[in-house]
Amino acid sequence: MITAIIQARMSSSRLPGKVLLPLLGQPMLARQVERTRRARELDAIVVATSTDPSDDPIAACCSSSGIAYERGSLDDVLDRYYQTALKGRPDRIVRLTADCPLIDPRVIDAVVAFAVTGRYDYASNTIESTFPDGLDVEVFTFSALETAWQEALLPSEREHVTPYLKNAPGIRRGNFRGDKDLSLRRWTVDEP
């Protein structure tokens, strides 16, 4: 089983509430889920938001849109991700962030296939980026996530999901590259 977990919060410092800004008549998060659902390699999609009251609108959006979601720590995002994944214990998790409404389902599928075929604990198209910012896809095994959750101690490893996976010894990593370098393009929402 392969589950995409989209992390979402309202408290962005540069553009607060951006994940629910309207995009063609729907919240941006709903549009991103719509695009993510087109990926053929995914079995499930879950939004991971926090229990902080500021994220109540994300939970409400998910509820009203029929999007599965879980809530956890605002600051320990690694724990939020792990607790979300623990509910279904998928073989692999696809990490996406809610400020990338132009995510390409074909890129998701390609990185997932690359991760599975290469038997990587962690694979991504961001280690040496060739894709526009906003098409970021990270894929890791549940066991690698569990190891990170158990062993990551630094605040930077808890505040973000994958720093431990990117740096710890013993993690088999793979970098998925595009046909041409488009890494200077920016397709993510960070500011108005």
PDB file of C-alpha atoms in Angstrom, residues 5 7-8 22 29 81 84 97 100 102-103 114 117 133 139 144 158 175:
ATOM      1  CA  ILE A   5       0.374  12.386   3.094  1.00  0.00           C
ATOM      2  CA  GLN A   7       1.095  18.255   5.237  1.00  0.00           C
ATOM      3  CA  ALA A   8      -0.973  21.403   5.703  1.00  0.00           C
ATOM      4  CA  PRO A  22      -9.404  30.135  -3.529  1.00  0.00           C
ATOM      5  CA  LEU A  29      -5.778  22.324  -0.823  1.00  0.00           C
ATOM      6  CA  TYR A  81       3.497  12.403   9.945  1.00  0.00           C
ATOM      7  CA  THR A  84      -0.811   9.707  10.480  1.00  0.00           C
ATOM      8  CA  THR A  97       3.148  19.801   0.969  1.00  0.00           C
ATOM      9  CA  CYS A 100       2.005  23.000  -4.322  1.00  0.00           C
ATOM     10  CA  LEU A 102       0.325  22.323  -9.536  1.00  0.00           C
ATOM     11  CA  ILE A 103       1.687  18.960  -8.413  1.00  0.00           C
ATOM     12  CA  PHE A 114      11.654   4.787  -9.123  1.00  0.00           C
ATOM     13  CA  THR A 117      12.036  -0.435  -8.415  1.00  0.00           C
ATOM     14  CA  ASP A 133       9.923  24.001  -7.054  1.00  0.00           C
ATOM     15  CA  VAL A 139       8.871   8.686  -1.112  1.00  0.00           C
ATOM     16  CA  ALA A 144      12.406   4.362   7.452  1.00  0.00           C
ATOM     17  CA  ARG A 158      11.401  17.019  14.351  1.00  0.00           C
ATOM     18  CA  ASN A 175      17.507  10.784  -6.581  1.00  0.00           C
TER      19      ASN A 175
END
